[in-house]
mmCIF file of C-alpha atoms in Angstrom:
data_model
loop_
_atom_site.group_PDB
_atom_site.id
_atom_site.type_symbol
_atom_site.label_atom_id
_atom_site.label_comp_id
_atom_site.label_asym_id
_atom_site.label_seq_id
_atom_site.Cartn_x
_atom_site.Cartn_y
_atom_site.Cartn_z
ATOM 1 C CA UNK A 159 1.342 8.458 35.306
ATOM 2 C CA UNK A 160 0.345 9.526 31.780
ATOM 3 C CA UNK A 161 -1.958 7.197 29.869
ATOM 4 C CA UNK A 162 -0.141 4.977 27.410
ATOM 5 C CA UNK A 163 -0.633 5.895 23.784
ATOM 6 C CA UNK A 164 -3.065 3.446 22.159
ATOM 7 C CA UNK A 165 -1.963 0.882 19.623
ATOM 8 C CA UNK A 166 -2.707 1.956 16.089
ATOM 9 C CA UNK A 167 -5.098 -0.975 15.712
ATOM 10 C CA UNK A 168 -7.171 0.447 18.571
ATOM 11 C CA UNK A 169 -7.595 3.782 16.774
ATOM 12 C CA UNK A 170 -9.887 4.654 13.869
ATOM 13 C CA UNK A 171 -8.116 6.759 11.261
ATOM 14 C CA UNK A 172 -10.349 8.574 8.767
ATOM 15 C CA UNK A 173 -8.406 9.166 5.594
ATOM 16 C CA UNK A 174 -9.743 12.282 3.896
ATOM 17 C CA UNK A 175 -9.120 14.038 0.625
ATOM 18 C CA UNK A 176 -10.645 17.222 -0.741
ATOM 19 C CA UNK A 177 -10.688 18.296 -4.369
ATOM 20 C CA UNK A 178 -10.744 22.084 -4.524
ATOM 21 C CA UNK A 179 -10.819 24.910 -7.038
ATOM 22 C CA UNK A 180 -7.275 25.821 -6.013
ATOM 23 C CA UNK A 181 -4.985 26.005 -3.000
ATOM 24 C CA UNK A 182 -6.282 29.189 -1.332
ATOM 25 C CA UNK A 183 -8.834 28.266 1.350
ATOM 26 C CA UNK A 184 -9.951 31.925 1.571
ATOM 27 C CA UNK A 185 -10.997 32.041 -2.065
ATOM 28 C CA UNK A 186 -11.224 28.555 -3.557
ATOM 29 C CA UNK A 187 -14.191 26.268 -2.974
ATOM 30 C CA UNK A 188 -14.223 22.592 -2.063
ATOM 31 C CA UNK A 189 -15.622 20.602 -5.002
ATOM 32 C CA UNK A 190 -15.594 17.063 -3.650
ATOM 33 C CA UNK A 191 -14.795 15.133 -0.501
ATOM 34 C CA UNK A 192 -13.764 11.530 0.006
ATOM 35 C CA UNK A 193 -13.283 9.691 3.296
ATOM 36 C CA UNK A 194 -12.424 6.096 4.109
ATOM 37 C CA UNK A 195 -11.609 4.607 7.516
ATOM 38 C CA UNK A 196 -8.655 2.521 8.613
ATOM 39 C CA UNK A 197 -10.059 0.337 11.363
ATOM 40 C CA UNK A 198 -8.121 -2.466 13.092
ATOM 41 C CA UNK A 199 -5.296 -1.816 10.651
ATOM 42 C CA UNK A 200 -7.450 -2.419 7.568
ATOM 43 C CA UNK A 201 -8.869 -0.047 4.968
ATOM 44 C CA UNK A 202 -12.648 -0.406 5.183
ATOM 45 C CA UNK A 203 -13.920 0.479 1.722
ATOM 46 C CA UNK A 204 -17.436 -0.557 2.674
ATOM 47 C CA UNK A 205 -17.599 2.391 5.094
ATOM 48 C CA UNK A 206 -16.303 4.967 2.620
ATOM 49 C CA UNK A 207 -18.069 8.278 2.173
ATOM 50 C CA UNK A 208 -17.796 10.612 -0.790
ATOM 51 C CA UNK A 209 -19.728 13.406 -2.392
ATOM 52 C CA UNK A 210 -19.405 16.123 -4.930
ATOM 53 C CA UNK A 211 -19.948 19.599 -3.474
ATOM 54 C CA UNK A 212 -21.964 22.432 -4.972
ATOM 55 C CA UNK A 213 -19.698 25.496 -4.722
ATOM 56 C CA UNK A 214 -21.136 28.786 -3.410
ATOM 57 C CA UNK A 215 -20.443 30.441 -6.748
ATOM 58 C CA UNK A 216 -20.316 28.832 -10.154
ATOM 59 C CA UNK A 217 -17.062 29.983 -11.707
ATOM 60 C CA UNK A 218 -15.270 28.881 -14.815
ATOM 61 C CA UNK A 219 -12.412 26.672 -13.611
ATOM 62 C CA UNK A 220 -8.876 27.604 -14.473
ATOM 63 C CA UNK A 221 -7.152 25.303 -16.930
ATOM 64 C CA UNK A 222 -4.709 24.267 -14.213
ATOM 65 C CA UNK A 223 -7.429 23.420 -11.699
ATOM 66 C CA UNK A 224 -9.521 21.594 -14.291
ATOM 67 C CA UNK A 225 -6.483 19.532 -15.200
ATOM 68 C CA UNK A 226 -6.070 18.633 -11.535
ATOM 69 C CA UNK A 227 -9.585 17.725 -10.447
ATOM 70 C CA UNK A 228 -11.320 17.123 -13.822
ATOM 71 C CA UNK A 229 -14.579 18.552 -12.447
ATOM 72 C CA UNK A 230 -16.648 20.822 -14.678
ATOM 73 C CA UNK A 231 -19.287 23.210 -13.270
ATOM 74 C CA UNK A 232 -21.915 20.867 -14.734
ATOM 75 C CA UNK A 233 -20.639 18.017 -12.544
ATOM 76 C CA UNK A 234 -21.311 19.798 -9.259
ATOM 77 C CA UNK A 235 -24.468 21.713 -10.226
ATOM 78 C CA UNK A 236 -26.864 19.305 -8.475
ATOM 79 C CA UNK A 237 -24.518 18.290 -5.652
ATOM 80 C CA UNK A 238 -25.291 19.192 -2.011
ATOM 81 C CA UNK A 239 -23.815 22.362 -0.589
ATOM 82 C CA UNK A 240 -20.848 21.970 1.716
ATOM 83 C CA UNK A 241 -22.894 23.026 4.748
ATOM 84 C CA UNK A 242 -25.055 19.927 4.322
ATOM 85 C CA UNK A 243 -21.985 17.675 4.218
ATOM 86 C CA UNK A 244 -20.091 19.090 7.191
ATOM 87 C CA UNK A 245 -22.131 17.093 9.753
ATOM 88 C CA UNK A 246 -21.129 13.901 7.899
ATOM 89 C CA UNK A 247 -17.457 14.873 8.081
ATOM 90 C CA UNK A 248 -17.757 15.962 11.714
ATOM 91 C CA UNK A 249 -19.486 12.736 12.754
ATOM 92 C CA UNK A 250 -16.722 10.603 11.276
ATOM 93 C CA UNK A 251 -13.910 12.619 12.817
ATOM 94 C CA UNK A 252 -15.416 12.844 16.305
ATOM 95 C CA UNK A 253 -13.186 10.882 18.682
ATOM 96 C CA UNK A 254 -11.063 9.574 15.812
ATOM 97 C CA UNK A 255 -7.889 10.555 13.969
ATOM 98 C CA UNK A 256 -7.752 12.537 10.731
ATOM 99 C CA UNK A 257 -5.399 10.980 8.170
ATOM 100 C CA UNK A 258 -4.316 13.154 5.229
ATOM 101 C CA UNK A 259 -1.523 13.527 2.715
ATOM 102 C CA UNK A 260 -0.003 16.980 3.223
ATOM 103 C CA UNK A 261 -2.061 18.155 6.187
ATOM 104 C CA UNK A 262 -1.608 21.949 5.876
ATOM 105 C CA UNK A 263 -3.783 22.056 2.751
ATOM 106 C CA UNK A 264 -6.715 19.835 3.748
ATOM 107 C CA UNK A 265 -6.806 20.983 7.375
ATOM 108 C CA UNK A 266 -6.810 24.636 6.325
ATOM 109 C CA UNK A 267 -9.754 24.009 3.985
ATOM 110 C CA UNK A 268 -11.644 22.103 6.698
ATOM 111 C CA UNK A 269 -11.102 24.898 9.218
ATOM 112 C CA UNK A 270 -12.291 27.488 6.703
ATOM 113 C CA UNK A 271 -15.349 25.408 5.791
ATOM 114 C CA UNK A 272 -16.468 25.005 9.398
ATOM 115 C CA UNK A 273 -15.811 28.670 10.147
ATOM 116 C CA UNK A 274 -17.747 29.773 7.069
ATOM 117 C CA UNK A 275 -20.714 27.600 8.070
ATOM 118 C CA UNK A 276 -20.679 28.973 11.635
ATOM 119 C CA UNK A 277 -19.868 25.536 13.051
ATOM 120 C CA UNK A 278 -17.203 25.035 15.712
ATOM 121 C CA UNK A 279 -14.103 23.255 14.453
ATOM 122 C CA UNK A 280 -12.804 20.730 16.964
ATOM 123 C CA UNK A 281 -9.401 19.803 15.582
ATOM 124 C CA UNK A 282 -8.818 16.052 15.745
ATOM 125 C CA UNK A 283 -5.380 14.474 16.066
ATOM 126 C CA UNK A 284 -3.825 14.508 12.593
ATOM 127 C CA UNK A 285 -1.555 11.946 10.964
ATOM 128 C CA UNK A 286 0.130 13.286 7.849
ATOM 129 C CA UNK A 287 1.650 10.781 5.428
ATOM 130 C CA UNK A 288 4.069 13.479 4.206
ATOM 131 C CA UNK A 289 5.551 13.664 7.704
ATOM 132 C CA UNK A 290 5.792 9.868 7.756
ATOM 133 C CA UNK A 291 7.633 9.960 4.418
ATOM 134 C CA UNK A 292 10.220 12.293 5.976
ATOM 135 C CA UNK A 293 10.593 9.966 8.957
ATOM 136 C CA UNK A 294 11.053 7.000 6.654
ATOM 137 C CA UNK A 295 13.730 8.908 4.721
ATOM 138 C CA UNK A 296 15.491 9.675 8.031
ATOM 139 C CA UNK A 297 15.283 6.034 9.057
ATOM 140 C CA UNK A 298 16.782 4.891 5.750
ATOM 141 C CA UNK A 299 19.585 7.432 6.089
ATOM 142 C CA UNK A 300 20.308 6.167 9.607
ATOM 143 C CA UNK A 301 20.666 2.661 8.185
ATOM 144 C CA UNK A 302 23.327 3.833 5.746
ATOM 145 C CA UNK A 303 21.324 4.732 2.674
ATOM 146 C CA UNK A 304 22.487 7.829 0.780
ATOM 147 C CA UNK A 305 20.807 11.061 1.936
ATOM 148 C CA UNK A 306 18.010 12.433 -0.165
ATOM 149 C CA UNK A 307 14.631 14.073 0.080
ATOM 150 C CA UNK A 308 11.617 11.752 0.039
ATOM 151 C CA UNK A 309 9.245 11.681 -2.903
ATOM 152 C CA UNK A 310 6.242 13.673 -1.638
ATOM 153 C CA UNK A 311 3.831 13.264 -4.538
ATOM 154 C CA UNK A 312 1.178 10.834 -3.309
ATOM 155 C CA UNK A 313 1.302 8.524 -6.280
ATOM 156 C CA UNK A 314 5.063 8.687 -6.781
ATOM 157 C CA UNK A 315 5.511 7.843 -3.095
ATOM 158 C CA UNK A 316 3.148 4.897 -3.480
ATOM 159 C CA UNK A 317 5.146 3.698 -6.469
ATOM 160 C CA UNK A 318 8.359 3.817 -4.419
ATOM 161 C CA UNK A 319 6.734 1.569 -1.834
ATOM 162 C CA UNK A 320 5.464 -0.872 -4.437
ATOM 163 C CA UNK A 321 1.801 0.094 -4.100
ATOM 164 C CA UNK A 322 -0.406 -0.194 -7.196
ATOM 165 C CA UNK A 323 -1.124 2.816 -9.423
ATOM 166 C CA UNK A 324 -4.521 4.489 -9.206
ATOM 167 C CA UNK A 325 -5.976 7.279 -11.339
ATOM 168 C CA UNK A 326 -5.266 10.478 -9.349
ATOM 169 C CA UNK A 327 -7.446 13.436 -8.387
ATOM 170 C CA UNK A 328 -10.666 11.739 -7.393
ATOM 171 C CA UNK A 329 -11.300 12.520 -3.727
ATOM 172 C CA UNK A 330 -12.259 8.988 -2.689
ATOM 173 C CA UNK A 331 -9.492 7.375 -4.737
ATOM 174 C CA UNK A 332 -6.959 9.773 -3.214
ATOM 175 C CA UNK A 333 -8.275 9.114 0.303
ATOM 176 C CA UNK A 334 -7.949 5.362 -0.303
ATOM 177 C CA UNK A 335 -4.475 5.819 -1.785
ATOM 178 C CA UNK A 336 -3.473 7.810 1.315
ATOM 179 C CA UNK A 337 -4.843 5.124 3.642
ATOM 180 C CA UNK A 338 -2.827 2.418 1.899
ATOM 181 C CA UNK A 339 0.315 4.587 1.883
ATOM 182 C CA UNK A 340 -0.173 5.140 5.623
ATOM 183 C CA UNK A 341 -0.302 1.411 6.320
ATOM 184 C CA UNK A 342 2.799 0.768 4.204
ATOM 185 C CA UNK A 343 4.760 3.535 5.958
ATOM 186 C CA UNK A 344 3.592 2.448 9.405
ATOM 187 C CA UNK A 345 4.891 -1.043 8.752
ATOM 188 C CA UNK A 346 8.271 0.209 7.488
ATOM 189 C CA UNK A 347 8.647 2.535 10.463
ATOM 190 C CA UNK A 348 7.627 -0.170 12.906
ATOM 191 C CA UNK A 349 5.305 2.361 14.553
ATOM 192 C CA UNK A 350 2.885 0.530 16.799
ATOM 193 C CA UNK A 351 1.567 3.363 18.978
ATOM 194 C CA UNK A 352 -0.439 6.394 17.924
ATOM 195 C CA UNK A 353 2.126 8.815 19.357
ATOM 196 C CA UNK A 354 4.721 7.387 16.957
ATOM 197 C CA UNK A 355 2.511 8.351 14.025
ATOM 198 C CA UNK A 356 1.482 11.894 14.944
#
C-alpha cells in the first residue's frame, strides 16, 4: 500500500526567489537569493535567508534588467560568489519542498548554478504558485464563475486574493510574497495533502 501523502503542515516548504541579470540561465547571472520557510502552515520570517551574489563577470546591466531588480554592479561587488552560497541553499532544500512562483525560471537557474559549480543537483519536490493559480481558476469556473485566465503576475495575483502590497523585485520580499500567496491559494483550494499541491 503506498504511503499516504503527508499533510501540508507536516512538510517544510522553502519559498525561494532569485533576482537575475535576465531570463537566460546559460548567460545571465544570479544577483541575489532570498529564502523563507513555511513551517506548520506559517511563514517563519525569523528563519529567512538572503544574500546578494557577486556575479562571475561585472557587466553593465541592461536598462530592462536594472528596472526589474534595481541592483547596480556596485551593490554586488563585495557580495559572496554563488559557489559559497549554494551549500546554504542545498542545506535548506534537503528533505524539504521547494516553493516558487513560476518554477521553470528559478529551477532552471538553480540547476545551472549547481552544474556550473560542479555540485550534484538533487531536485526537490516543487510547488509552483502559478500552477496553483491555474487550479484555482479551474475551481472557480467549475463553481459557475465566468471562464478566464488567472492573473499570473505575483503581485497582481496577491492583490486579487486580498493580500497586502509589497515593493517587488527584492529576492527576500518576493520569496515572502510567494509564501503568503501559497498559503492563501492552499486555503481556497482546500488542499490538505502535499500531493494536492504538487
